[in-house]
Coordinates of C-alpha atoms in Angstrom, one line a residue:
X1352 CA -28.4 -11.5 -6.7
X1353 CA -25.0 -13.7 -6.0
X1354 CA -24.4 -15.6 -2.8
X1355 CA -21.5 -16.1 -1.8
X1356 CA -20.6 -19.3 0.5
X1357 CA -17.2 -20.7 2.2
X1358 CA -17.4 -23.5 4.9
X1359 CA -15.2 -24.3 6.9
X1360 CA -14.7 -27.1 10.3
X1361 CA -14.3 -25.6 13.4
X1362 CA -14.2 -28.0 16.7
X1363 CA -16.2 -30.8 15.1
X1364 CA -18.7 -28.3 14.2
X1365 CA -19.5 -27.2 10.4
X1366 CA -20.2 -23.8 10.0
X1367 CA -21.5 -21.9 7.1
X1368 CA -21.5 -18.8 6.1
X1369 CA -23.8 -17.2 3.9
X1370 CA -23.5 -13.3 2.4
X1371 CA -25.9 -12.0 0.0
X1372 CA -24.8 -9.2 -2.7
X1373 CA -21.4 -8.5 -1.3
X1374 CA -20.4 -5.0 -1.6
X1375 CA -17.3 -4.6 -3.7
X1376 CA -16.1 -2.1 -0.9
X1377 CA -15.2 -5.2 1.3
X1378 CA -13.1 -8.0 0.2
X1379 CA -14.1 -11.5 -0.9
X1380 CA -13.0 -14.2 1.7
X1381 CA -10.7 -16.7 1.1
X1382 CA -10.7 -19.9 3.1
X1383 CA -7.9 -19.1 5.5
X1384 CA -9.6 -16.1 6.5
X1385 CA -13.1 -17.5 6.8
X1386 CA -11.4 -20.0 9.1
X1387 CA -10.1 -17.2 11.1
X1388 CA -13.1 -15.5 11.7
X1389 CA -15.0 -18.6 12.9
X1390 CA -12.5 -19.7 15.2
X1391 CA -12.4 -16.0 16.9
X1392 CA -16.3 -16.5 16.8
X1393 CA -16.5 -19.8 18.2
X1394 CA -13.9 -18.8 21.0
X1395 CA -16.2 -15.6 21.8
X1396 CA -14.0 -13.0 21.0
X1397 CA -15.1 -9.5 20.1
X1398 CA -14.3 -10.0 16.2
X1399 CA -16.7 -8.5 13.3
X1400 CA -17.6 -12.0 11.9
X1401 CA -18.5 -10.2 8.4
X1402 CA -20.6 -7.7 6.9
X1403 CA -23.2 -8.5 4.5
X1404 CA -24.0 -11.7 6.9
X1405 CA -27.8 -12.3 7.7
X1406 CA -27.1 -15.6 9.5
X1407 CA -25.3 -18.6 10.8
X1408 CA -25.7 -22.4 10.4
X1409 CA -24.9 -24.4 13.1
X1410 CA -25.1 -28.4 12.1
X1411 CA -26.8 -29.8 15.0
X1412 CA -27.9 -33.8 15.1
X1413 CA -26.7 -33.9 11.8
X1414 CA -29.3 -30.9 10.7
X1415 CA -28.3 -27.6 9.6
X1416 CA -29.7 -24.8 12.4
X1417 CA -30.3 -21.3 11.0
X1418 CA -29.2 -18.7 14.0
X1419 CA -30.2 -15.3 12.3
X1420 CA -28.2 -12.0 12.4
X1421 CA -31.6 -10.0 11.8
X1422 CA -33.3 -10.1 15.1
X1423 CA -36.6 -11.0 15.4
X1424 CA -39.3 -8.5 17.2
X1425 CA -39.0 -11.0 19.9
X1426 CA -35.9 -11.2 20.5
X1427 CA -35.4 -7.3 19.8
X1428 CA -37.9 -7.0 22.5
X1429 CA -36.2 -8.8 25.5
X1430 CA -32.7 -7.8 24.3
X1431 CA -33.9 -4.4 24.7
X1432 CA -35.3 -5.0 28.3
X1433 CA -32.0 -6.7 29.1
X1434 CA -29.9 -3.8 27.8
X1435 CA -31.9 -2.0 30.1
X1436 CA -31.0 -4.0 33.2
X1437 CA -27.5 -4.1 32.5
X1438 CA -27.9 0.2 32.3
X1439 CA -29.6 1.0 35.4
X1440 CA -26.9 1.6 38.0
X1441 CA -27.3 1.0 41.8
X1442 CA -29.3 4.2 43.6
X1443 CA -29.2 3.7 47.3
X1444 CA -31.2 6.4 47.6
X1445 CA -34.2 4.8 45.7
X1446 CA -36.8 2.8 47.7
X1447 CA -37.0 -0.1 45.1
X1448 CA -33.1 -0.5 45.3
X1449 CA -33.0 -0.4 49.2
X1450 CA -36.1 -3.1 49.1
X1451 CA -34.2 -5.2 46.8
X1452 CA -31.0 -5.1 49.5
X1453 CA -33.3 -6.1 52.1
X1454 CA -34.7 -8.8 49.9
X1455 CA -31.7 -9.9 49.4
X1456 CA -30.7 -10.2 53.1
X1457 CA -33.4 -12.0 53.9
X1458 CA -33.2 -14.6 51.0
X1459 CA -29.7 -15.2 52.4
X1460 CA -30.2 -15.5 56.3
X1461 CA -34.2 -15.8 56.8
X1462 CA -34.9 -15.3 60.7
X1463 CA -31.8 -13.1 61.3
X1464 CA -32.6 -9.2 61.3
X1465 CA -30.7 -6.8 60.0
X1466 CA -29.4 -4.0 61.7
X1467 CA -29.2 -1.5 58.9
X1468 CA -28.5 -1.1 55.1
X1469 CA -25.0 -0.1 56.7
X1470 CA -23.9 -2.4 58.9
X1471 CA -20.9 -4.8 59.7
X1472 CA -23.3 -7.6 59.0
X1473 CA -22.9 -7.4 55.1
X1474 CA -19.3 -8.8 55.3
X1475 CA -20.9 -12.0 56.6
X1476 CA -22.2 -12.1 53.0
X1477 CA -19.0 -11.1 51.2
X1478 CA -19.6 -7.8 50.6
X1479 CA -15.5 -5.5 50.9
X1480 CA -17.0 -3.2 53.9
X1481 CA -20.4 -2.0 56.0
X1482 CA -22.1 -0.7 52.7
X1483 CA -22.6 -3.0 49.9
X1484 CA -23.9 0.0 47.3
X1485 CA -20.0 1.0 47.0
X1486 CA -19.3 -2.7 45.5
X1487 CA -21.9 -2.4 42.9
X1488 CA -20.1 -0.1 40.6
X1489 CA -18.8 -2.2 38.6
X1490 CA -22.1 -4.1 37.3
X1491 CA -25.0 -2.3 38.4
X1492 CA -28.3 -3.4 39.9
X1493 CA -28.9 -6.4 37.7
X1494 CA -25.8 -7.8 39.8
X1495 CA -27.9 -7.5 42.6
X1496 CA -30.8 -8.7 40.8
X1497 CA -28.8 -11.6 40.0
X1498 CA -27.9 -12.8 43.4
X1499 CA -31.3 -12.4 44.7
X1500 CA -32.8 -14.4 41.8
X1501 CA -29.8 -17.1 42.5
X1502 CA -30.7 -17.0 46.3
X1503 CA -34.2 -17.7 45.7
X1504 CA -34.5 -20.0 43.1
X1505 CA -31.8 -22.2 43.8
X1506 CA -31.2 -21.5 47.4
X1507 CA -30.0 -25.0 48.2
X1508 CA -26.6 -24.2 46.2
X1509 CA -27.0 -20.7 47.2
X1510 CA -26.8 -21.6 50.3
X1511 CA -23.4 -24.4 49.2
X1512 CA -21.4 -21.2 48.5
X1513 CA -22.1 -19.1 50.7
X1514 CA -21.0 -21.1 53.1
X1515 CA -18.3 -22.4 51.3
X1516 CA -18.9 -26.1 51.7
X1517 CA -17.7 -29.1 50.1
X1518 CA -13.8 -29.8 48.8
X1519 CA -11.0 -28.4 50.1
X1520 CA -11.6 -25.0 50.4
X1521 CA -8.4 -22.4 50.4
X1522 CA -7.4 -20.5 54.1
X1523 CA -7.5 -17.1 51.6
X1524 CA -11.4 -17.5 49.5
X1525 CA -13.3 -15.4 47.2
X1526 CA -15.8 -13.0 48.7
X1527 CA -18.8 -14.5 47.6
X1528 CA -20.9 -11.5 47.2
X1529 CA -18.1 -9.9 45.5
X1530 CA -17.8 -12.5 43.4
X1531 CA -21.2 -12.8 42.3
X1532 CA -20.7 -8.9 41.0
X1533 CA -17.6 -9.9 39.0
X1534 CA -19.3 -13.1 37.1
X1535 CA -22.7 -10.8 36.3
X1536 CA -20.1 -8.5 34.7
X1537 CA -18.0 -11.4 33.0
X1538 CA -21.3 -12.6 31.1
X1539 CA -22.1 -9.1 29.9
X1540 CA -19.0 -9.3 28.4
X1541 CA -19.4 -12.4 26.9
X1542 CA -22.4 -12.0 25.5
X1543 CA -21.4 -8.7 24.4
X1544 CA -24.9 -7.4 25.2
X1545 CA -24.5 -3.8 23.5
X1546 CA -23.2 -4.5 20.1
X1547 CA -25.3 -3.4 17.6
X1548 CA -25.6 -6.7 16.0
X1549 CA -24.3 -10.1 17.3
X1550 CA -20.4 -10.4 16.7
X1551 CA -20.0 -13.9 18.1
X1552 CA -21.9 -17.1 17.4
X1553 CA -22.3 -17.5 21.5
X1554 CA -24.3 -13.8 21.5
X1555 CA -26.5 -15.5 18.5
X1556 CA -26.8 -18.3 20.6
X1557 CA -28.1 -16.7 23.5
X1558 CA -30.5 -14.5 21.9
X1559 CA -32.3 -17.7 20.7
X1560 CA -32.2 -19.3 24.2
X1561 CA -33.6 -15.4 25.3
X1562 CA -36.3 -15.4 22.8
X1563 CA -37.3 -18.7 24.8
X1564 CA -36.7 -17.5 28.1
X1565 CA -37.1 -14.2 29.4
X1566 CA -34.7 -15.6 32.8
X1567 CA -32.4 -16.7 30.4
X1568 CA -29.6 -14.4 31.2
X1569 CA -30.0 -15.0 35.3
X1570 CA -30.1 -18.9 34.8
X1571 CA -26.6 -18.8 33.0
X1572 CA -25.9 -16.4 36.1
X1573 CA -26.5 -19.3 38.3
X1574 CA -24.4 -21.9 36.4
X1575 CA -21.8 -19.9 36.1
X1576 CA -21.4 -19.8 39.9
X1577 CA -21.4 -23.0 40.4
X1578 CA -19.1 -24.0 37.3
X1579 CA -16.4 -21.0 38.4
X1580 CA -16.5 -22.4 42.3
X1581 CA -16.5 -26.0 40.9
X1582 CA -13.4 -24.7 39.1
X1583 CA -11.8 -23.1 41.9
X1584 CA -12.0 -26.1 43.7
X1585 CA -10.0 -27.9 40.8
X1586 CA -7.5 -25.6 40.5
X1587 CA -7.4 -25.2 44.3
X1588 CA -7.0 -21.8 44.0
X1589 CA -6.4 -18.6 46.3
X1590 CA -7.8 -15.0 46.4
X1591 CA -5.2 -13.8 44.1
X1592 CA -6.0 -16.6 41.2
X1593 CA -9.7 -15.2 40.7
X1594 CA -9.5 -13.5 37.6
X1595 CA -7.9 -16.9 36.3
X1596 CA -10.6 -18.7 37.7
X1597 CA -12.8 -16.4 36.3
X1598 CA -11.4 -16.6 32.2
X1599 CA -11.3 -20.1 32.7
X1600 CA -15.2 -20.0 33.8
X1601 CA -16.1 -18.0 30.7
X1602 CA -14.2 -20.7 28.6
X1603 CA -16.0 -23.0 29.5
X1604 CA -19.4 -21.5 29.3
X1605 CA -19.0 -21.2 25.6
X1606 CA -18.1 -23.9 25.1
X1607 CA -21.2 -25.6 26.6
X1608 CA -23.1 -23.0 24.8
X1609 CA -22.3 -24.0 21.7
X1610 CA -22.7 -27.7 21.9
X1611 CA -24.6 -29.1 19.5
X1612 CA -27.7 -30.4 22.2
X1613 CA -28.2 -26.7 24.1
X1614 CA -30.6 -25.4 22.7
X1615 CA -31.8 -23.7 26.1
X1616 CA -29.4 -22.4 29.1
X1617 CA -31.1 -26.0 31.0
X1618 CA -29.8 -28.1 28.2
X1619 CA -25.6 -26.7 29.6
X1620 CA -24.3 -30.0 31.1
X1621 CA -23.2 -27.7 34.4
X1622 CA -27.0 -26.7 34.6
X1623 CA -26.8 -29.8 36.5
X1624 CA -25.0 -28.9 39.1
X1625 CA -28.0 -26.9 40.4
X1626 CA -30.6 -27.8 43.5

């Protein structure tokens, strides 16, 4: 059996890659295109790093970290439960889904009653008209799953958004229940949860903070709140600059994710900005 191995630097950090009995169907790497792929891994994009691969080194505190391609029953186990979460859509027809609405409600203003499922009140929360279901589409329940677990386990920045305090906040803001759909759906597709196998090393990443964590994937949720608002603040931004906002947010979420001391999503330095 031949192994074969190229290395290369990539943002301070080495990489290695390690293939075991290539197939002579697929090409030997040279350096310049090992390089490549690392780089599109490292930056997160949807790029096959290499077939044949069964894992990834990371040198962290000047020791060699072996992130595996071949997932462990574990980790199989709660990426398949996540999978799941990220297919069920929003029912507002089903109990459980109207419960969780409520929940939600009164996570966000406790003591205030609310009038209905359909109701004007749900554009206090950000929500584009008098039924939230309709603004779900785009990310499904675990959206709303999301904001609830955001509301109640961090409710003191919860809270900080919502009602948009601190900085100098813009005369045209984000919807903040609007927004919360777009970033559950901006992580999905960072983490690239329905790939077969992981394609980027922040996907490998994550499945070792998951295999830790079940709440792994709603913790980063709540981070990247507070980083993208943290950003929008910087940038002073308007309605119409959200998607930028929004690439810039993922950005910078892998590139916290892959720092050589996060080993868990409380490890991220923006974790901090939580209370």
């Amino acid at each position: 059996m031949s192994m074969v191995r190229t290395h290369t630097q990539c943002q301070g950090t080495c990489v290695s890659f390690r293939s075991f009995s290539p197939s002579p169907s697929i090409p030997q790497r040279t350096h310049s295109s090992a390089s490549s792929s690392s780089d599109d891994a490292t930056n997160g994009t949807h790029t096959w790093i290499g077939k044949g691969l069964t894992c990834v080194c990371f040198k962290r505190r000047g020791n060699y970290e072996r992130i595996c391609f071949n997932l462990t029953p574990l980790q199989e186990e709660r990426l398949k439960r996540l999978k799941h979460r990220t297919q069920v859509y929003f029912d507002a027809s089903r109990p459980d889904h109207q419960d969780a609405l409520r929940a939600l409600w009164s996570a966000t203003y406790p003591g205030q009653d609310l009038h209905g499922l359909i109701s004007d009140q749900w554009k206090e929360m950000g929500w584009q008209g008098r039924d939230p279901s309709t603004d779900f589409r785009g990310a499904g329940f675990i959206s709303l799953e999301n904001l609830l677990f955001f509301a109640k386990t961090f409710s003191t920045s919860f809270q900080r958004l919502l009602k948009k305090q601190g900085g100098n906040r813009a005369a045209w803001e984000y919807p903040f229940a609007v927004a919360g759909v777009n970033i559950t759906f901006m992580i999905m597709q960072m983490l690239d949860l329905h790939a077969s196998k992981p394609r980027t090393f922040v996907r490998a990443v994550f499945l070792q903070m998951l295999s830790e964590n079940e709440w792994a994937f709603d913790l980063l949720y709540c981070v990247a709140f507070l980083v993208m608002d943290k950003q929008w603040l910087e940038r002073n931004a308007t309605y119409m600059e959200f998607n930028d906002v929004l690439k810039s947010t993922r950005a910078q979420l892998e590139r916290e994710l892959l720092m050589d001391d996060v080993l868990r999503i409380e490890d991220m330095p923006s974790f901090s900005l939580l209370c």
